[in-house]
Short mmCIF file of C-alpha atoms in Angstrom, two decimals:
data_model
loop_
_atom_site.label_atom_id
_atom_site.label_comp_id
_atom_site.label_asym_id
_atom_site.label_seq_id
_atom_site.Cartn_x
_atom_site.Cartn_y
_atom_site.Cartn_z
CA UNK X 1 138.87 63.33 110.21
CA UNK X 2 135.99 61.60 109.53
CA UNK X 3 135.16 58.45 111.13
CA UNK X 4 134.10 55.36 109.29
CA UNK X 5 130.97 55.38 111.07
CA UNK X 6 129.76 59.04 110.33
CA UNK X 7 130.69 58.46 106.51
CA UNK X 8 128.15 55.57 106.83
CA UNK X 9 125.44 57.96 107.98
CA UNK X 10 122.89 57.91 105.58
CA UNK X 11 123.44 61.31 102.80
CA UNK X 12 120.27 63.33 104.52
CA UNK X 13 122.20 63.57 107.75
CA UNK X 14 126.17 64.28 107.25
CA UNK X 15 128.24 65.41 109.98
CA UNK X 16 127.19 69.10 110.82
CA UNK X 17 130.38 71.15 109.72
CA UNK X 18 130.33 69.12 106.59
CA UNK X 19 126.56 69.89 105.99
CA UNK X 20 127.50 73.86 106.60
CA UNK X 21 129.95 73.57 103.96
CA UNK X 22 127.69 71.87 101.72
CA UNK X 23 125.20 74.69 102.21
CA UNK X 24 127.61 76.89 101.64
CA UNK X 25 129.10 76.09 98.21
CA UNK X 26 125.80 74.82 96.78
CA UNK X 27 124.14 78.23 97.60
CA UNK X 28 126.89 79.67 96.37
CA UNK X 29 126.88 77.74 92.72
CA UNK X 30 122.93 79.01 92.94
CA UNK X 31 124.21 82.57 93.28
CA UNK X 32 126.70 82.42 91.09
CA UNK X 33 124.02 80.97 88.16
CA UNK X 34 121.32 82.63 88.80
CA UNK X 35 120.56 85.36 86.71
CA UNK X 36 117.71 87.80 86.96
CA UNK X 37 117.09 87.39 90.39
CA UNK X 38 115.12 85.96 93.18
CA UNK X 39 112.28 84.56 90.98
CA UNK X 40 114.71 82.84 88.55
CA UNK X 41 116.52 81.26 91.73
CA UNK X 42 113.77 78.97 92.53
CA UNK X 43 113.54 76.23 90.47
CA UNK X 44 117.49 75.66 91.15
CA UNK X 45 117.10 76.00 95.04
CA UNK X 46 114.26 73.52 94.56
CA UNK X 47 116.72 71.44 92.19
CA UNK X 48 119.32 71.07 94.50
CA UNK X 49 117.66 70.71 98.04
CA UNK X 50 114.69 68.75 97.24
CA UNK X 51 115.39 66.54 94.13
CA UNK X 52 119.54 66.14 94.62
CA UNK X 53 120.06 65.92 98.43
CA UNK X 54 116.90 65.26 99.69
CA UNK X 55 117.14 67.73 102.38
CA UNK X 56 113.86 69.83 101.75
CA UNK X 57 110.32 68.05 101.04
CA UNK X 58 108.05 69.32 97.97
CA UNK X 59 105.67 70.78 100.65
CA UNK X 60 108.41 72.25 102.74
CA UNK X 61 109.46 74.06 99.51
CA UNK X 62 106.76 75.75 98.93
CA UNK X 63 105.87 76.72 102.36
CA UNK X 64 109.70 78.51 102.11
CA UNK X 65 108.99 80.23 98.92
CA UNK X 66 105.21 81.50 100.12
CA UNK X 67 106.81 82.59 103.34
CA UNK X 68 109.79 84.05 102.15
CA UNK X 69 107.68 86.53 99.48
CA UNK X 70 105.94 87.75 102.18
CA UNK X 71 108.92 89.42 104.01
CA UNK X 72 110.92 92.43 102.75
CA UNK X 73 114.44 91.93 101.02
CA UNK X 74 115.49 90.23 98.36
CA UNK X 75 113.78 87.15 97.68
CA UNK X 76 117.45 85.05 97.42
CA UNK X 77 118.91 86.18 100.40
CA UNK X 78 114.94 85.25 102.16
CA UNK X 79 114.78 81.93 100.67
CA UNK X 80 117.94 80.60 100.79
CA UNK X 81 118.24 81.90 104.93
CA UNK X 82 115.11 79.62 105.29
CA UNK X 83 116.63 76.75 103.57
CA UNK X 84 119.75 76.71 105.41
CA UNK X 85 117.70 77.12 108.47
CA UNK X 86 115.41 74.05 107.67
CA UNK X 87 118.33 72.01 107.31
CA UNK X 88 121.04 72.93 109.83
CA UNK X 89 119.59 75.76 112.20
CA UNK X 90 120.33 78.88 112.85
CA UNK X 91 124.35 78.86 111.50
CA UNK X 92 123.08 77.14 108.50
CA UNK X 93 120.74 79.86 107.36
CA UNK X 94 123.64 82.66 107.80
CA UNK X 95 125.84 80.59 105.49
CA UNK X 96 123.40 79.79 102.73
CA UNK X 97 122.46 83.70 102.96
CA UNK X 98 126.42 84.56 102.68
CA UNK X 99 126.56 81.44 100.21
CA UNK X 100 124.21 83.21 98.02
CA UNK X 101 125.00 86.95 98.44
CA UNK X 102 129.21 86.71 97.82
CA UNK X 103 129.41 85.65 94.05
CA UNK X 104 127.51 88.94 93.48
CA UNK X 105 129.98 90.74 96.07
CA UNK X 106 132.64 89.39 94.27
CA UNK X 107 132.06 89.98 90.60
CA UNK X 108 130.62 93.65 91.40
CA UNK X 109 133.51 94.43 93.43
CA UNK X 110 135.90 93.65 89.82
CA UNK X 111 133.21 95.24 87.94
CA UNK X 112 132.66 98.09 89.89
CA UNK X 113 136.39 99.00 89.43
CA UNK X 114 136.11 98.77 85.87
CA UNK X 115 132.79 100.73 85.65
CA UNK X 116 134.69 103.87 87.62
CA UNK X 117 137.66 103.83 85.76
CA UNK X 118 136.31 103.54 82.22
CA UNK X 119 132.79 105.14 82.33
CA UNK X 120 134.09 108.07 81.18
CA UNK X 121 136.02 106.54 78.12
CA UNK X 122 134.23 107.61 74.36
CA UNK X 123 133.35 104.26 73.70
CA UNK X 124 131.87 103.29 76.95
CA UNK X 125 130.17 106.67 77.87
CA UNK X 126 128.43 106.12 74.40
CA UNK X 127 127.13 102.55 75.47
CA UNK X 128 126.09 103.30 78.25
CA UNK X 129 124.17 106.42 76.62
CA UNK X 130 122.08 103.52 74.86
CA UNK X 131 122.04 101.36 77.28
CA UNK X 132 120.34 103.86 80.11
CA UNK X 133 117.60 104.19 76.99
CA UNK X 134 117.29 100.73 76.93
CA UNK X 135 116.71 100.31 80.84
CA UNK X 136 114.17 102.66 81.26
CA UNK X 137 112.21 100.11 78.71
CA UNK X 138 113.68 97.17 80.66
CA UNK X 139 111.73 99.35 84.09
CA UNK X 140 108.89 100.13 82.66
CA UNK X 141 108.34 96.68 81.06
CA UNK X 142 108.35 95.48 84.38
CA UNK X 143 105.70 97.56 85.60
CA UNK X 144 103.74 96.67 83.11
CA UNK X 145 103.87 92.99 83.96
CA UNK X 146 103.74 93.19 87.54
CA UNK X 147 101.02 95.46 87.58
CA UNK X 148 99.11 93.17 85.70
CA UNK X 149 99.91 90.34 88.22
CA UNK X 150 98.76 92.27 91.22
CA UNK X 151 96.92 95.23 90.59
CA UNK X 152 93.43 93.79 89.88
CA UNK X 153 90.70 94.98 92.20
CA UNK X 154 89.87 98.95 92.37
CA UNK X 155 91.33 98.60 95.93
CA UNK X 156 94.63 97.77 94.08
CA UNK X 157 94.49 100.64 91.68
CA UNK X 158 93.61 102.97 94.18
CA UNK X 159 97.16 101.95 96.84
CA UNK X 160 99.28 101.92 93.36
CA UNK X 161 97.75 105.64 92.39
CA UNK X 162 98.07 106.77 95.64
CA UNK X 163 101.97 105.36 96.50
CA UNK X 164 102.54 107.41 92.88
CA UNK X 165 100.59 110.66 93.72
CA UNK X 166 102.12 110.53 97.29
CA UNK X 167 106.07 110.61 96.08
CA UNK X 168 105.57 112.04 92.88
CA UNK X 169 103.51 115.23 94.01
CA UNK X 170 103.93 115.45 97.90
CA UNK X 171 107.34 114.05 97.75
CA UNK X 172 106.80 111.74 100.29
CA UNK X 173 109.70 108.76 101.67
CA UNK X 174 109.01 105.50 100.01
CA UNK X 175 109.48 104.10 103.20
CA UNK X 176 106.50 105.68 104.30
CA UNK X 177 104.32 105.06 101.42
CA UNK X 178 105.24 101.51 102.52
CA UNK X 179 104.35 101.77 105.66
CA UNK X 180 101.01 103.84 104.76
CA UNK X 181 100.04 100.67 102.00
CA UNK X 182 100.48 98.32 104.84
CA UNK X 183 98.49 99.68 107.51
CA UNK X 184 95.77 100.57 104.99
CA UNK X 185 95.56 97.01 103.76
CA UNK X 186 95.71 95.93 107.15
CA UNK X 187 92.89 98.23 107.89
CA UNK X 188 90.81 97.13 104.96
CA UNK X 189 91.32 93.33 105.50
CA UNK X 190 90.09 93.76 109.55
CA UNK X 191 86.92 95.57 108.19
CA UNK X 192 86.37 92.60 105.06
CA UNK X 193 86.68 90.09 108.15
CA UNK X 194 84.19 91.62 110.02
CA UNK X 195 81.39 92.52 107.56
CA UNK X 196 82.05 89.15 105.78
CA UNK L 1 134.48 107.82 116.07
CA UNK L 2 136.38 107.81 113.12
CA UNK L 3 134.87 109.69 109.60
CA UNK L 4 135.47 106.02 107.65
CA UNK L 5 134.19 104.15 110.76
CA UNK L 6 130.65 106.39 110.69
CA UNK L 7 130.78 106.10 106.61
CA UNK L 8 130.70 102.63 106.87
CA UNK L 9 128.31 102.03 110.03
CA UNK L 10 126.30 104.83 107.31
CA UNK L 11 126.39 102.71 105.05
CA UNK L 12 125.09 99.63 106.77
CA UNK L 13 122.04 101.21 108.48
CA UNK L 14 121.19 103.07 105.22
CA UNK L 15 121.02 99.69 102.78
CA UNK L 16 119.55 98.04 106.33
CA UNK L 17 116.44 100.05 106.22
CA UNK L 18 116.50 99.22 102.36
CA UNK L 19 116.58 95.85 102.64
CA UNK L 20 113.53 95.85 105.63
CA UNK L 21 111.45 98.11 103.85
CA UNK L 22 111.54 96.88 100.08
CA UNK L 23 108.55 93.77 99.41
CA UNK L 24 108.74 92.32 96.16
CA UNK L 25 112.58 91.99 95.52
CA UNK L 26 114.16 93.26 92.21
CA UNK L 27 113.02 96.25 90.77
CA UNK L 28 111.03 97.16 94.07
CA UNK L 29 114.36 97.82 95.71
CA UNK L 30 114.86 100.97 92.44
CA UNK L 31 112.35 103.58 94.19
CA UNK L 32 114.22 102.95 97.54
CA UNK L 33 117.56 102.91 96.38
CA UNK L 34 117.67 106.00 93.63
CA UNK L 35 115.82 108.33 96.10
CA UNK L 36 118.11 107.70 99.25
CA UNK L 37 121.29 107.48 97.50
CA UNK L 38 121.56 109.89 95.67
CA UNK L 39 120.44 112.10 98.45
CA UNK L 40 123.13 111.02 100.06
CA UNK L 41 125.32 111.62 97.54
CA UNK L 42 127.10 108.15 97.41
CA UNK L 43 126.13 107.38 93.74
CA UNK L 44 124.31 109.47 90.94
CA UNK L 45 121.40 108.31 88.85
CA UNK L 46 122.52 107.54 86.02
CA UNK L 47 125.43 104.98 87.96
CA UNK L 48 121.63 103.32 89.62
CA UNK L 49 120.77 103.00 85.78
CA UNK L 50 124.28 101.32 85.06
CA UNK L 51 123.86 99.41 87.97
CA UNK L 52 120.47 97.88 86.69
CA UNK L 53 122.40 97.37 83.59
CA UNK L 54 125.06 95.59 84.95
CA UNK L 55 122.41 93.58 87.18
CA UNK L 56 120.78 92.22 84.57
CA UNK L 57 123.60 90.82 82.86
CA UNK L 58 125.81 89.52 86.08
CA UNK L 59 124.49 86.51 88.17
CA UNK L 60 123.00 87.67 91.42
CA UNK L 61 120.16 90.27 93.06
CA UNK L 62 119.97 93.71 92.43
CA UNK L 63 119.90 94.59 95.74
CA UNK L 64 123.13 92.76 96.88
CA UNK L 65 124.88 94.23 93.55
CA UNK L 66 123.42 97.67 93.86
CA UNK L 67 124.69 97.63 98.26
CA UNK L 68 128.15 96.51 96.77
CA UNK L 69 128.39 98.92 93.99
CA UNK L 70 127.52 101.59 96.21
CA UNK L 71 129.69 100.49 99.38
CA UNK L 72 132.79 100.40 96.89
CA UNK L 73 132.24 103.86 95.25
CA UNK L 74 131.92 105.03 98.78
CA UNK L 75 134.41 103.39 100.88
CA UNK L 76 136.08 100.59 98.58
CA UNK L 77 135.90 97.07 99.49
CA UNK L 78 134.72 97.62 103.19
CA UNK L 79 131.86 99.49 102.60
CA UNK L 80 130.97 96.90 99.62
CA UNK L 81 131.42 94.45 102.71
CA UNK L 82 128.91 96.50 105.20
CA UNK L 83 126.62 97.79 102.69
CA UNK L 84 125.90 94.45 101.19
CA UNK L 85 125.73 92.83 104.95
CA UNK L 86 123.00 95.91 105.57
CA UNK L 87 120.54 94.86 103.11
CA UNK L 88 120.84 90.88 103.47
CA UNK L 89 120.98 91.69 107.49
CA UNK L 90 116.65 92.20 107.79
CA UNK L 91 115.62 89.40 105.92
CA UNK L 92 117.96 87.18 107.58
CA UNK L 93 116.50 88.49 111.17
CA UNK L 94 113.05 88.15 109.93
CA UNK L 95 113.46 84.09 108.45
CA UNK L 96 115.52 83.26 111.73
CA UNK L 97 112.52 84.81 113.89
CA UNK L 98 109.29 83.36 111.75
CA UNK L 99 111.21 80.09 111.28
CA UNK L 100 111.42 80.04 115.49
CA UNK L 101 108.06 81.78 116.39
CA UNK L 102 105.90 82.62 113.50
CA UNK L 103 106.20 78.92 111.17
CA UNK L 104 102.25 80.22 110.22
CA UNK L 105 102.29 83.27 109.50
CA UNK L 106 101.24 82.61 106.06
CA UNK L 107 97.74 81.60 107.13
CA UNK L 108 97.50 84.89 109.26
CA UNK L 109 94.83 87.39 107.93
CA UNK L 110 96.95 90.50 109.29
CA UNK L 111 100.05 89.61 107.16
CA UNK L 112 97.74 88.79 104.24
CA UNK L 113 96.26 92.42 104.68
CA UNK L 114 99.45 94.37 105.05
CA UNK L 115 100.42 92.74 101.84
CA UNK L 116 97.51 93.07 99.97
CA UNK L 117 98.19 96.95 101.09
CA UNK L 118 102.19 96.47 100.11
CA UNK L 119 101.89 94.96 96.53
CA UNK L 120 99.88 97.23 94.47
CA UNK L 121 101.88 100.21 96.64
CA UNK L 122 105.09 98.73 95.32
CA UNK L 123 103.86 99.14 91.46
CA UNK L 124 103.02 102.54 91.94
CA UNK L 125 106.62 103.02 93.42
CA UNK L 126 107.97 101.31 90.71
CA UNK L 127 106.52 103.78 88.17
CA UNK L 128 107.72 106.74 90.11
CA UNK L 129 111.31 105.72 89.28
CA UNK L 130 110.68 104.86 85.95
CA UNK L 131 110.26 108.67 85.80
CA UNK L 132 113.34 109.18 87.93
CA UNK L 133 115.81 107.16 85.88
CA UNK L 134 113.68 108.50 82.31
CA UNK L 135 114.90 112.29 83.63
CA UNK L 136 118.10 110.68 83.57
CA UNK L 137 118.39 108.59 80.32
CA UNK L 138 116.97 111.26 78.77
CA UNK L 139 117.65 114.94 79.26
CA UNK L 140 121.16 114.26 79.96
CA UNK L 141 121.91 117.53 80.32
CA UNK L 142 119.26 118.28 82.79
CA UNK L 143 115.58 119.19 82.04
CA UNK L 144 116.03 122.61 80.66
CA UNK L 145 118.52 121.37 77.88
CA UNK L 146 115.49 119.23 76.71
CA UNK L 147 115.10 115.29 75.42
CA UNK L 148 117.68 113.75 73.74
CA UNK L 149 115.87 112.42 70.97
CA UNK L 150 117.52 109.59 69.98
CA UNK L 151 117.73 108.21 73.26
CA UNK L 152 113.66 108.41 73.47
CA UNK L 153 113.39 106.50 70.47
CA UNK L 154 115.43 103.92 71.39
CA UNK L 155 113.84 103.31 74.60
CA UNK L 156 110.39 103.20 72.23
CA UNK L 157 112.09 100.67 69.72
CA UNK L 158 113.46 98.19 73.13
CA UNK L 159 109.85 98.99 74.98
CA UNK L 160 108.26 97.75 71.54
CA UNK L 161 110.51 94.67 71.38
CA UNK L 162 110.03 93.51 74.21
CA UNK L 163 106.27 93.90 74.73
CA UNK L 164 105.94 92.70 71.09
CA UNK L 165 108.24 90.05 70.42
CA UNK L 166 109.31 89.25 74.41
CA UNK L 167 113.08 90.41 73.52
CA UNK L 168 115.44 89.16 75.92
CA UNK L 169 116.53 91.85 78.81
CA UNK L 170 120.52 90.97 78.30
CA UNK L 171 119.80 90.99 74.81
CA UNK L 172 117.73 94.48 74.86
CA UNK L 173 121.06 96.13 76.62
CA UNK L 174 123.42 95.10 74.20
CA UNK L 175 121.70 96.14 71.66
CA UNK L 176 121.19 99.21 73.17
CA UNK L 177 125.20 99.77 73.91
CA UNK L 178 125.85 99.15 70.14
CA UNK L 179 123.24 101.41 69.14
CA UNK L 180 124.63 104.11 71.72
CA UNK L 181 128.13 103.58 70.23
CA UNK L 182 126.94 103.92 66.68
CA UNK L 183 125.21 106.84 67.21
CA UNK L 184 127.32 108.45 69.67
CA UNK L 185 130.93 108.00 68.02
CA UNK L 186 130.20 107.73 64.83
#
């Protein structure tokens, strides 16, 4: 029940199970919408936190979406946690990041049905013979313009040859080419500080 | 413990070290993913190529589709449940602690360094399983029965559309499943 004096409250501060739920279902229209990812996510988080409730400054915003780049995972489940942690603590990030995550959960469980059960149908086993053509392209595509984004210096060319040549050849963990490219940048950074 | 308890506590810890290892979202989580799955067994690579597939044309991340796709081949709707928790679970941590301890850590030269380190890694991972999943598209029937040629062509014709006249990834894989269907059953 909701007392006449918190509906008065003005809209930045509702009543806090009321501003969970609000986290909840808008994060998880923003799931639901979003397609092609983190990146394309956004400019509707930013949308609907900063322009229609007001919850999030401009500057906040972006501190949230440098921030959340910088640690591993998907970029959704990163920025939306921070957003629901900015506005209602530490329960509001875990049900933004559910928020987000369950229209995927959802619609791949139903799909995922489908998928097993007619994959090996003529019609569909021939689709997705072109298709798996297609998204190699799609991949590689990608590399192409990521690599352009971030692989600029010969420092960069030399940690994307080297993750390559170290799976590829010595058949080494990705998770360990990871760690290798961080402690090497690392590395290189403390000795550019200290010349510089 | 249980077999289906240990599949699905498997399952968690394998798409949680996923999820805390893989910077740069999207199609850096495709290295990680083909190479440990499949080792486990769970899911075979040309189901990671449907699943990229299917990601681009459903709302949501890859990662969180691929953890569910997975989890449900595996051990049905539970293990879509505990997979897909396992890869949100690290990023989650990782907010909650900077957003307590850490609010400037984007000003800090030692995270700036490890990522400088991380980024152009993550491209060179990147291309590695853009060999994996080409050994897949194309030499169907493994390497020795050679290229399928008209799969190699079409992956030319999409690559060219899209670098030439920025075709539309949803719009690259239909086109690709009614070329596959043409070809293929007719």
């Amino acid at each position: 029940m909701q007392t006449p004096d918190q509906a008065q409250q003005p809209r930045s501060h509702p009543p806090r199970l009321r501003l969970l739920y609000e986290l909840f279902t808008t994060t998880f229209v923003i799931g639901a919408l979003t397609f092609g990812g983190g990146y394309a996510m956004i400019p509707l988080i930013d949308d609907a936190f900063v322009n229609k409730k007001g919850w999030i400054t401009e500057e906040e915003m972006l501190d949230i979406i440098a921030i959340s780049q910088m640690v591993p995972g998907p970029l959704a489940i990163s920025s939306s946690t921070f957003v629901g942690i900015k506005v209602a603590g530490f329960w509001g990030g875990l049900v933004s990041a559910v928020g987000v995550a369950l229209p995927s959960l959802l619609i791949i469980c139903v799909l995922s049905t489908f998928y097993l059960e007619f994959k090996e149908n003529r019609y569909v086993s021939a689709a997705l013979q072109g298709i798996r053509a297609g998204v190699v392209a799609l991949v590689l595509s990608a590399v192409l313009k990521l690599g352009k984004k971030t692989v600029k210096r010969r420092f960069d060319w030399a940690m994307a040859g080297l993750a390559f040549a170290l799976v590829i050849w010595l058949d080494l963990h990705p998770v360990a080419v990871i760690l290798i490219a961080g402690l090497t940048g690392w590395l290189v950074a403390r000795r550019e500080a200290k010349t510089s | 413990m249980s077999t289906a308890i240990r599949l699905l506590l498997d399952l968690f810890f394998t798409f949680f070290k996923i999820g805390g290892t893989t910077f740069g979202g999207g199609y850096a989580m495709i290295p990680m993913m083909q190479g440990i799955l499949t080792e486990k067994g769970w899911v075979t690579i040309n189901e990671v190529i449907d699943m990229i597939a299917i990601s681009e044309m459903t709302p949501g991340p890859f990662a969180v589709n691929m953890a569910t796709f997975t989890g449900m081949k595996a051990a049905g709707i539970p293990g879509a449940v505990f997979a897909t928790l396992g890869v949100i679970m690290p990023s989650m941590l990782i907010i909650a602690a900077i957003a307590a301890f850490f609010n400037n850590v984007k000003d800090s030269p030692a995270a700036k360094g490890v990522l400088k380190g991380i980024h152009p890694a993550t491209v060179g991972l990147i291309a590695t399983a853009v060999i994996s999943i080409g050994r897949g598209a194309f030499f169907p029937g493994g390497l020795a029965a050679g290229p399928h040629l008209f799969s190699l062509l079409l992956a030319a014709l999409v690559f060219l559309a899209i670098q030439k006249g920025g075709l539309n990834p949803i719009v690259a894989i239909a086109l690709s499943g009614v070329a596959g269907i043409l070809v293929y059953v007719f």
